[in-house]
Tab-separated table of C-alpha atoms (C1' of nucleotides) in Angstrom:
chain	number	residue	atom	x	y	z
A	1	MET	CA	51.969	-62.668	-93.407
A	2	ARG	CA	52.113	-66.427	-93.548
A	3	LEU	CA	48.448	-67.013	-92.955
A	4	GLU	CA	47.695	-65.426	-96.295
A	5	ALA	CA	50.135	-67.691	-98.074
A	6	PHE	CA	48.436	-70.616	-96.409
A	7	VAL	CA	44.960	-69.503	-97.445
A	8	ARG	CA	46.126	-68.828	-100.981
A	9	ALA	CA	47.926	-72.154	-101.277
A	10	SER	CA	44.899	-73.989	-99.955
A	11	ARG	CA	42.612	-72.420	-102.527
A	12	ASN	CA	45.082	-73.118	-105.305
A	13	ALA	CA	45.420	-76.738	-104.333
A	14	GLY	CA	41.682	-77.190	-103.940
A	15	ILE	CA	42.062	-78.026	-100.277
A	16	LYS	CA	39.250	-77.298	-97.915
A	17	LEU	CA	40.002	-74.584	-95.422
A	18	THR	CA	38.701	-76.171	-92.249
A	19	HIS	CA	38.689	-74.876	-88.734
A	20	GLN	CA	41.175	-77.584	-87.681
A	21	ARG	CA	43.635	-76.789	-90.438
A	22	LEU	CA	43.486	-73.101	-89.730
A	23	GLU	CA	44.210	-73.564	-86.052
A	24	ILE	CA	46.987	-76.073	-86.673
A	25	PHE	CA	48.627	-73.746	-89.119
A	26	ARG	CA	48.184	-70.789	-86.775
A	27	GLU	CA	49.849	-72.724	-84.021
A	28	ILE	CA	52.975	-73.640	-85.935
A	29	ALA	CA	53.229	-70.291	-87.687
A	30	ALA	CA	53.094	-68.513	-84.345
A	31	SER	CA	56.082	-70.399	-82.992
A	32	SER	CA	59.665	-69.993	-84.053
A	33	GLU	CA	60.693	-73.173	-82.305
A	34	HIS	CA	59.594	-75.804	-84.798
A	35	PRO	CA	57.534	-77.739	-82.244
A	36	ASP	CA	56.939	-81.436	-82.761
A	37	VAL	CA	53.585	-82.880	-83.749
A	38	ASP	CA	52.473	-83.770	-80.274
A	39	THR	CA	53.193	-80.305	-78.923
A	40	VAL	CA	51.097	-78.725	-81.644
A	41	PHE	CA	48.373	-81.269	-80.988
A	42	ARG	CA	48.172	-80.459	-77.287
A	43	LYS	CA	48.152	-76.719	-77.874
A	44	VAL	CA	45.457	-76.768	-80.530
A	45	ARG	CA	43.383	-79.216	-78.541
A	46	GLY	CA	43.029	-76.464	-75.971
A	47	ARG	CA	40.972	-74.618	-78.557
A	48	ILE	CA	39.375	-77.591	-80.348
A	49	PRO	CA	38.814	-80.256	-77.691
A	50	THR	CA	37.681	-82.924	-80.162
A	51	LEU	CA	40.800	-82.645	-82.309
A	52	ALA	CA	42.432	-85.972	-83.199
A	53	LEU	CA	46.180	-86.376	-83.266
A	54	ASP	CA	45.924	-87.966	-86.665
A	55	THR	CA	44.403	-84.778	-88.008
A	56	VAL	CA	47.574	-82.929	-87.074
A	57	TYR	CA	49.664	-85.522	-88.892
A	58	ARG	CA	47.430	-85.413	-91.946
A	59	THR	CA	47.385	-81.643	-91.996
A	60	PHE	CA	51.158	-81.461	-91.901
A	61	ALA	CA	51.392	-84.060	-94.645
A	62	VAL	CA	49.051	-82.022	-96.836
A	63	LEU	CA	50.824	-78.759	-96.126
A	64	GLU	CA	54.169	-80.388	-96.804
A	65	ARG	CA	52.946	-81.701	-100.147
A	66	GLU	CA	51.661	-78.236	-101.030
A	67	LYS	CA	54.940	-76.751	-99.898
A	68	VAL	CA	53.306	-74.470	-97.365
A	69	LEU	CA	55.743	-75.817	-94.836
A	70	ALA	CA	58.723	-78.142	-94.786
A	71	ARG	CA	59.848	-80.998	-92.638
A	72	VAL	CA	62.854	-80.125	-90.509
A	73	SER	CA	65.519	-82.663	-91.381
A	74	LEU	CA	65.153	-85.050	-94.265
A	75	PHE	CA	66.141	-88.247	-92.552
A	76	SER	CA	63.145	-88.630	-90.359
A	77	ASP	CA	61.938	-92.098	-89.596
A	78	LYS	CA	64.850	-94.455	-89.099
A	79	ALA	CA	68.087	-93.968	-87.167
A	80	ARG	CA	71.211	-93.984	-89.305
A	81	PHE	CA	74.789	-93.887	-88.133
A	82	ASP	CA	77.979	-92.688	-89.705
A	83	PRO	CA	81.317	-94.377	-88.977
A	84	ASN	CA	83.136	-91.427	-90.502
A	85	THR	CA	84.246	-89.321	-87.552
A	86	GLU	CA	86.229	-86.763	-89.516
A	87	PRO	CA	84.311	-83.535	-90.143
A	88	HIS	CA	82.463	-84.030	-93.389
A	89	HIS	CA	79.244	-83.211	-95.177
A	90	HIS	CA	76.464	-84.929	-97.060
A	91	PHE	CA	74.855	-84.958	-100.438
A	92	VAL	CA	71.271	-86.144	-100.001
A	93	CYS	CA	68.881	-87.220	-102.718
A	94	THR	CA	65.487	-85.817	-101.794
A	95	LYS	CA	63.800	-88.521	-103.841
A	96	CYS	CA	65.329	-91.814	-102.755
A	97	GLY	CA	67.177	-90.772	-99.625
A	98	LEU	CA	70.661	-91.665	-100.869
A	99	VAL	CA	73.355	-90.141	-98.662
A	100	ARG	CA	76.966	-89.713	-99.713
A	101	ASP	CA	79.824	-88.077	-97.882
A	102	PHE	CA	81.901	-85.253	-99.236
A	103	TYR	CA	84.591	-82.975	-97.885
A	104	SER	CA	85.079	-79.271	-98.294
A	105	GLY	CA	87.693	-76.852	-97.093
A	106	GLN	CA	85.237	-74.027	-97.542
A	107	THR	CA	83.621	-74.316	-94.146
A	108	GLU	CA	86.515	-72.334	-92.708
A	109	ASP	CA	85.444	-69.389	-94.840
A	110	PHE	CA	81.900	-69.410	-93.582
A	111	ARG	CA	81.213	-66.272	-91.607
A	112	ILE	CA	78.918	-66.987	-88.682
A	113	PRO	CA	76.174	-64.330	-88.646
A	114	GLU	CA	76.156	-62.056	-85.616
A	115	SER	CA	72.626	-63.108	-84.750
A	116	VAL	CA	73.762	-66.710	-84.407
A	117	LYS	CA	76.704	-65.728	-82.251
A	118	SER	CA	74.309	-64.071	-79.863
A	119	TRP	CA	72.347	-67.316	-79.477
A	120	GLY	CA	75.292	-69.462	-78.441
A	121	ALA	CA	78.666	-70.929	-79.341
A	122	VAL	CA	79.041	-72.655	-82.696
A	123	ASP	CA	81.145	-75.811	-82.723
A	124	ALA	CA	80.625	-77.126	-86.219
A	125	VAL	CA	79.460	-76.079	-89.651
A	126	TYR	CA	77.568	-78.868	-91.344
A	127	ILE	CA	76.563	-78.556	-94.968
A	128	GLU	CA	73.894	-80.611	-96.639
A	129	LEU	CA	73.596	-80.428	-100.409
A	130	ARG	CA	70.117	-81.455	-101.419
A	131	GLY	CA	69.216	-82.561	-104.880
A	132	ILE	CA	68.397	-85.495	-107.130
A	133	CYS	CA	70.880	-88.303	-107.652
A	134	ARG	CA	71.614	-89.747	-111.091
A	135	ALA	CA	69.638	-92.892	-110.468
A	136	CYS	CA	66.574	-90.755	-109.710
A	137	GLY	CA	66.987	-88.589	-112.787
A	138	GLY	CA	69.438	-85.892	-111.762
A	139	ASN	CA	72.136	-84.773	-114.230
A	140	LEU	CA	70.742	-86.702	-117.177
B	1	MET	CA	91.772	-98.072	-90.794
B	2	ARG	CA	88.603	-97.562	-88.820
B	3	LEU	CA	88.581	-100.920	-87.139
B	4	GLU	CA	91.702	-99.971	-85.233
B	5	ALA	CA	90.138	-96.767	-84.004
B	6	PHE	CA	87.193	-98.814	-82.849
B	7	VAL	CA	89.335	-101.314	-80.984
B	8	ARG	CA	91.363	-98.531	-79.414
B	9	ALA	CA	88.309	-96.535	-78.395
B	10	SER	CA	86.724	-99.623	-76.882
B	11	ARG	CA	89.734	-100.349	-74.750
B	12	ASN	CA	90.001	-96.742	-73.658
B	13	ALA	CA	86.377	-96.626	-72.657
B	14	GLY	CA	86.563	-99.949	-70.848
B	15	ILE	CA	84.004	-101.472	-73.173
B	16	LYS	CA	84.066	-105.170	-73.807
B	17	LEU	CA	85.021	-106.074	-77.308
B	18	THR	CA	82.433	-108.700	-78.083
B	19	HIS	CA	81.929	-110.680	-81.230
B	20	GLN	CA	78.597	-108.933	-81.831
B	21	ARG	CA	80.048	-105.446	-81.502
B	22	LEU	CA	82.908	-106.247	-83.790
B	23	GLU	CA	80.633	-107.547	-86.504
B	24	ILE	CA	78.199	-104.670	-86.158
B	25	PHE	CA	81.005	-102.179	-86.426
B	26	ARG	CA	82.505	-104.048	-89.389
B	27	GLU	CA	79.190	-103.923	-91.151
B	28	ILE	CA	78.652	-100.197	-90.879
B	29	ALA	CA	82.300	-99.339	-91.494
B	30	ALA	CA	82.254	-101.371	-94.685
B	31	SER	CA	79.372	-99.407	-96.138
B	32	SER	CA	79.439	-95.854	-97.385
B	33	GLU	CA	75.673	-95.633	-97.469
B	34	HIS	CA	74.854	-95.011	-93.817
B	35	PRO	CA	72.447	-97.940	-93.605
B	36	ASP	CA	69.655	-97.864	-91.059
B	37	VAL	CA	69.597	-100.049	-87.965
B	38	ASP	CA	67.413	-102.750	-89.423
B	39	THR	CA	69.598	-103.150	-92.510
B	40	VAL	CA	72.682	-103.607	-90.365
B	41	PHE	CA	70.760	-106.052	-88.206
B	42	ARG	CA	69.756	-108.237	-91.139
B	43	LYS	CA	73.247	-108.283	-92.618
B	44	VAL	CA	75.014	-109.137	-89.383
B	45	ARG	CA	72.409	-111.726	-88.531
B	46	GLY	CA	73.622	-113.640	-91.574
B	47	ARG	CA	76.859	-114.155	-89.676
B	48	ILE	CA	75.508	-114.294	-86.097
B	49	PRO	CA	72.089	-115.942	-86.339
B	50	THR	CA	71.217	-115.388	-82.688
B	51	LEU	CA	71.814	-111.627	-82.845
B	52	ALA	CA	69.040	-109.515	-81.327
B	53	LEU	CA	67.927	-106.267	-82.916
B	54	ASP	CA	68.251	-104.556	-79.584
B	55	THR	CA	71.931	-105.400	-79.499
B	56	VAL	CA	72.396	-103.376	-82.660
B	57	TYR	CA	70.597	-100.426	-81.090
B	58	ARG	CA	72.621	-100.713	-77.892
B	59	THR	CA	75.867	-101.051	-79.765
B	60	PHE	CA	75.180	-97.928	-81.785
B	61	ALA	CA	74.228	-96.052	-78.636
B	62	VAL	CA	77.491	-97.047	-76.995
B	63	LEU	CA	79.570	-96.213	-80.034
B	64	GLU	CA	77.805	-92.893	-80.378
B	65	ARG	CA	78.529	-92.057	-76.760
B	66	GLU	CA	82.187	-92.983	-77.262
B	67	LYS	CA	82.229	-90.916	-80.435
B	68	VAL	CA	83.307	-93.838	-82.583
B	69	LEU	CA	80.442	-93.001	-84.867
B	70	ALA	CA	77.826	-90.290	-85.175
B	71	ARG	CA	74.120	-90.225	-85.769
B	72	VAL	CA	73.203	-88.881	-89.174
B	73	SER	CA	70.880	-85.949	-88.525
B	74	LEU	CA	70.379	-84.533	-85.086
B	75	PHE	CA	66.609	-84.305	-84.989
B	76	SER	CA	65.870	-87.948	-84.894
B	77	ASP	CA	62.819	-89.161	-83.111
B	78	LYS	CA	59.903	-86.815	-83.648
B	79	ALA	CA	58.667	-85.104	-86.794
B	80	ARG	CA	59.015	-81.337	-86.784
B	81	PHE	CA	57.770	-78.891	-89.362
B	82	ASP	CA	58.891	-75.471	-90.414
B	83	PRO	CA	56.404	-72.840	-91.620
B	84	ASN	CA	59.236	-70.750	-93.023
B	85	THR	CA	59.311	-71.537	-96.728
B	86	GLU	CA	62.008	-69.075	-97.676
B	87	PRO	CA	65.441	-70.654	-98.066
B	88	HIS	CA	67.043	-70.492	-94.658
B	89	HIS	CA	69.318	-72.354	-92.277
B	90	HIS	CA	69.381	-73.534	-88.705
B	91	PHE	CA	71.383	-73.113	-85.558
B	92	VAL	CA	70.934	-76.252	-83.461
B	93	CYS	CA	71.899	-76.726	-79.843
B	94	THR	CA	73.355	-80.196	-79.542
B	95	LYS	CA	72.475	-80.307	-75.881
B	96	CYS	CA	68.829	-79.272	-75.617
B	97	GLY	CA	67.752	-79.496	-79.242
B	98	LEU	CA	66.845	-75.826	-79.625
B	99	VAL	CA	66.460	-74.857	-83.278
B	100	ARG	CA	66.562	-71.292	-84.563
B	101	ASP	CA	66.407	-70.009	-88.113
B	102	PHE	CA	68.998	-67.795	-89.694
B	103	TYR	CA	69.675	-66.450	-93.155
B	104	SER	CA	72.888	-66.159	-95.082
B	105	GLY	CA	73.752	-64.835	-98.486
B	106	GLN	CA	76.907	-66.894	-98.478
B	107	THR	CA	75.390	-70.049	-99.896
B	108	GLU	CA	75.689	-68.515	-103.346
B	109	ASP	CA	79.461	-68.535	-102.940
B	110	PHE	CA	79.624	-72.184	-102.063
B	111	ARG	CA	81.472	-74.101	-104.757
B	112	ILE	CA	79.920	-77.516	-105.264
B	113	PRO	CA	82.726	-80.089	-105.334
B	114	GLU	CA	83.172	-81.928	-108.630
B	115	SER	CA	82.620	-85.251	-106.920
B	116	VAL	CA	79.178	-84.157	-105.802
B	117	LYS	CA	78.295	-82.907	-109.263
B	118	SER	CA	79.028	-86.353	-110.595
B	119	TRP	CA	76.532	-87.900	-108.186
B	120	GLY	CA	73.563	-85.781	-109.206
B	121	ALA	CA	72.032	-82.312	-109.476
B	122	VAL	CA	72.149	-80.062	-106.436
B	123	ASP	CA	69.051	-77.983	-105.779
B	124	ALA	CA	69.761	-76.448	-102.409
B	125	VAL	CA	72.573	-75.710	-100.009
B	126	TYR	CA	71.453	-76.165	-96.426
B	127	ILE	CA	73.708	-75.145	-93.577
B	128	GLU	CA	73.379	-76.317	-90.022
B	129	LEU	CA	75.444	-74.600	-87.373
B	130	ARG	CA	75.842	-76.920	-84.416
B	131	GLY	CA	76.802	-75.721	-80.993
B	132	ILE	CA	75.630	-74.957	-77.501
B	133	CYS	CA	72.985	-72.339	-76.849
B	134	ARG	CA	73.298	-69.750	-74.088
B	135	ALA	CA	70.782	-71.445	-71.863
B	136	CYS	CA	72.874	-74.623	-72.013
B	137	GLY	CA	76.123	-72.870	-71.256
B	138	GLY	CA	77.373	-71.606	-74.608
B	139	ASN	CA	78.932	-68.119	-74.778
B	140	LEU	CA	79.056	-67.625	-71.053
C	1	DA	C1'	95.272	-121.474	-67.478
C	2	DT	C1'	91.174	-120.357	-64.387
C	3	DA	C1'	87.680	-118.187	-61.410
C	4	DG	C1'	84.730	-114.484	-60.529
C	5	DC	C1'	82.178	-110.670	-61.713
C	6	DA	C1'	80.812	-106.480	-64.111
C	7	DG	C1'	79.032	-105.794	-68.006
C	8	DA	C1'	76.783	-107.857	-72.338
C	9	DT	C1'	73.458	-110.675	-74.592
C	10	DA	C1'	68.871	-112.878	-76.362
C	11	DA	C1'	64.122	-112.972	-76.241
C	12	DG	C1'	60.160	-111.030	-75.945
C	13	DA	C1'	57.246	-107.554	-73.786
C	14	DA	C1'	56.450	-102.611	-73.466
C	15	DT	C1'	56.526	-97.987	-75.145
C	16	DT	C1'	56.286	-94.325	-78.397
C	17	DA	C1'	55.589	-92.306	-82.927
C	18	DT	C1'	53.045	-92.660	-86.981
C	19	DT	C1'	49.569	-94.439	-90.192
C	20	DC	C1'	45.366	-96.893	-91.445
C	21	DT	C1'	40.296	-98.070	-91.248
C	22	DT	C1'	35.738	-97.010	-90.774
C	23	DG	C1'	31.718	-94.622	-90.407
C	24	DA	C1'	29.891	-90.028	-89.553
C	25	DC	C1'	30.199	-85.187	-90.852
C	26	DT	C1'	30.816	-80.713	-93.465
C	27	DG	C1'	32.547	-76.863	-96.721
C	28	DG	C1'	31.359	-74.876	-100.575
C	29	DG	C1'	29.889	-75.351	-105.478
C	30	DA	C1'	25.548	-76.238	-108.366
D	1	DT	C1'	19.094	-75.976	-100.107
D	2	DC	C1'	21.113	-80.268	-101.716
D	3	DC	C1'	24.913	-82.957	-102.628
D	4	DC	C1'	29.242	-85.236	-102.327
D	5	DA	C1'	34.218	-85.284	-102.385
D	6	DG	C1'	36.993	-84.474	-99.114
D	7	DT	C1'	37.619	-84.309	-94.030
D	8	DC	C1'	37.110	-85.634	-89.442
D	9	DA	C1'	37.279	-88.450	-84.785
D	10	DA	C1'	38.196	-92.601	-82.659
D	11	DG	C1'	40.433	-96.320	-82.003
D	12	DA	C1'	42.956	-100.178	-84.084
D	13	DA	C1'	47.153	-101.369	-86.479
D	14	DT	C1'	52.144	-100.809	-87.684
D	15	DA	C1'	56.741	-99.646	-87.114
D	16	DA	C1'	60.705	-97.993	-84.608
D	17	DT	C1'	62.913	-98.017	-80.401
D	18	DT	C1'	63.606	-99.175	-75.539
D	19	DC	C1'	63.037	-101.911	-71.350
D	20	DT	C1'	63.033	-106.233	-68.388
D	21	DT	C1'	64.816	-110.351	-66.966
D	22	DA	C1'	67.386	-114.293	-66.798
D	23	DT	C1'	71.469	-116.137	-68.822
D	24	DC	C1'	76.028	-115.812	-70.518
D	25	DT	C1'	80.864	-114.156	-71.558
D	26	DG	C1'	85.138	-111.020	-71.962
D	27	DC	C1'	88.638	-109.662	-69.171
D	28	DT	C1'	91.418	-108.820	-64.963
D	29	DA	C1'	93.612	-110.608	-61.143
D	30	DT	C1'	95.103	-114.672	-59.681
DNA sequence: ATAGCAGATAAGAATTATTCTTGACTGGGA
DNA sequence: TCCCAGTCAAGAATAATTCTTATCTGCTAT
């Protein structure tokens, strides 16, 4: 169960296990929909009426640093656009945010899992290779 | 050449081909680094000093709608977090934004292109299946 | 070539998401 | 129980994005 991992990670990292953090974690762990910060805030506030939105942000930041959870999508803050309209993929440096295009014929071979097929129709297979670019110390 | 596609698409869509739009498109088409809106704004402003930031946003919105370019990363505006720390992938509905997790053993088989290897070290293969969920009309 | 107009633009205000500041508070070790 | 580093709430501050309004301009029909 995820709650245990959370408790364990908190102790390891020397992070205080507060009521707020517990409820925030409970909320996001209970959902399979990756709710945004504000949604979590409103839900948890039902249980802790004095909760501040900033506490939700800070809690997520801490849990992300401790790898208890991960941010969905690396490119978060600023909008970026891609003039390349052919189907292609990206290599992304998780350190500096560098993005480079690459192509692969292998997407044809990808077998869509049955579970996914039952959720809807798949139009595109997008692959993101995440790593560290040379400038940041990858492949030295 | 991309500029032609842009000019063609503009005419097709009945969009006016203004000086500003041309320069904004030139700027992003010239770069392979998917610069953010503000970077494009500053560069183009060197050539058109009266350019407004909002024009860059509007131009990208129009070009995105006309499919002349695409937004890098679907989840743009709000931060979302994922309590699932095992390696996994996502099915994303491009209409309503629904996100569901799925697993696949096939990432092991993915051959990293040589070009990518030369850019840096790859740590993870993330796959995003994009389509339309049932609720939005997929798989009817 | 020119007029007229639908659509585009600049400028700055407004909105929305996120982070910072400050002073009060608390979990948990000594 | 005391202590204090770390945490919290509240609201201000920042940053990204969008909206409003008045002015202007590309383009089609003339």
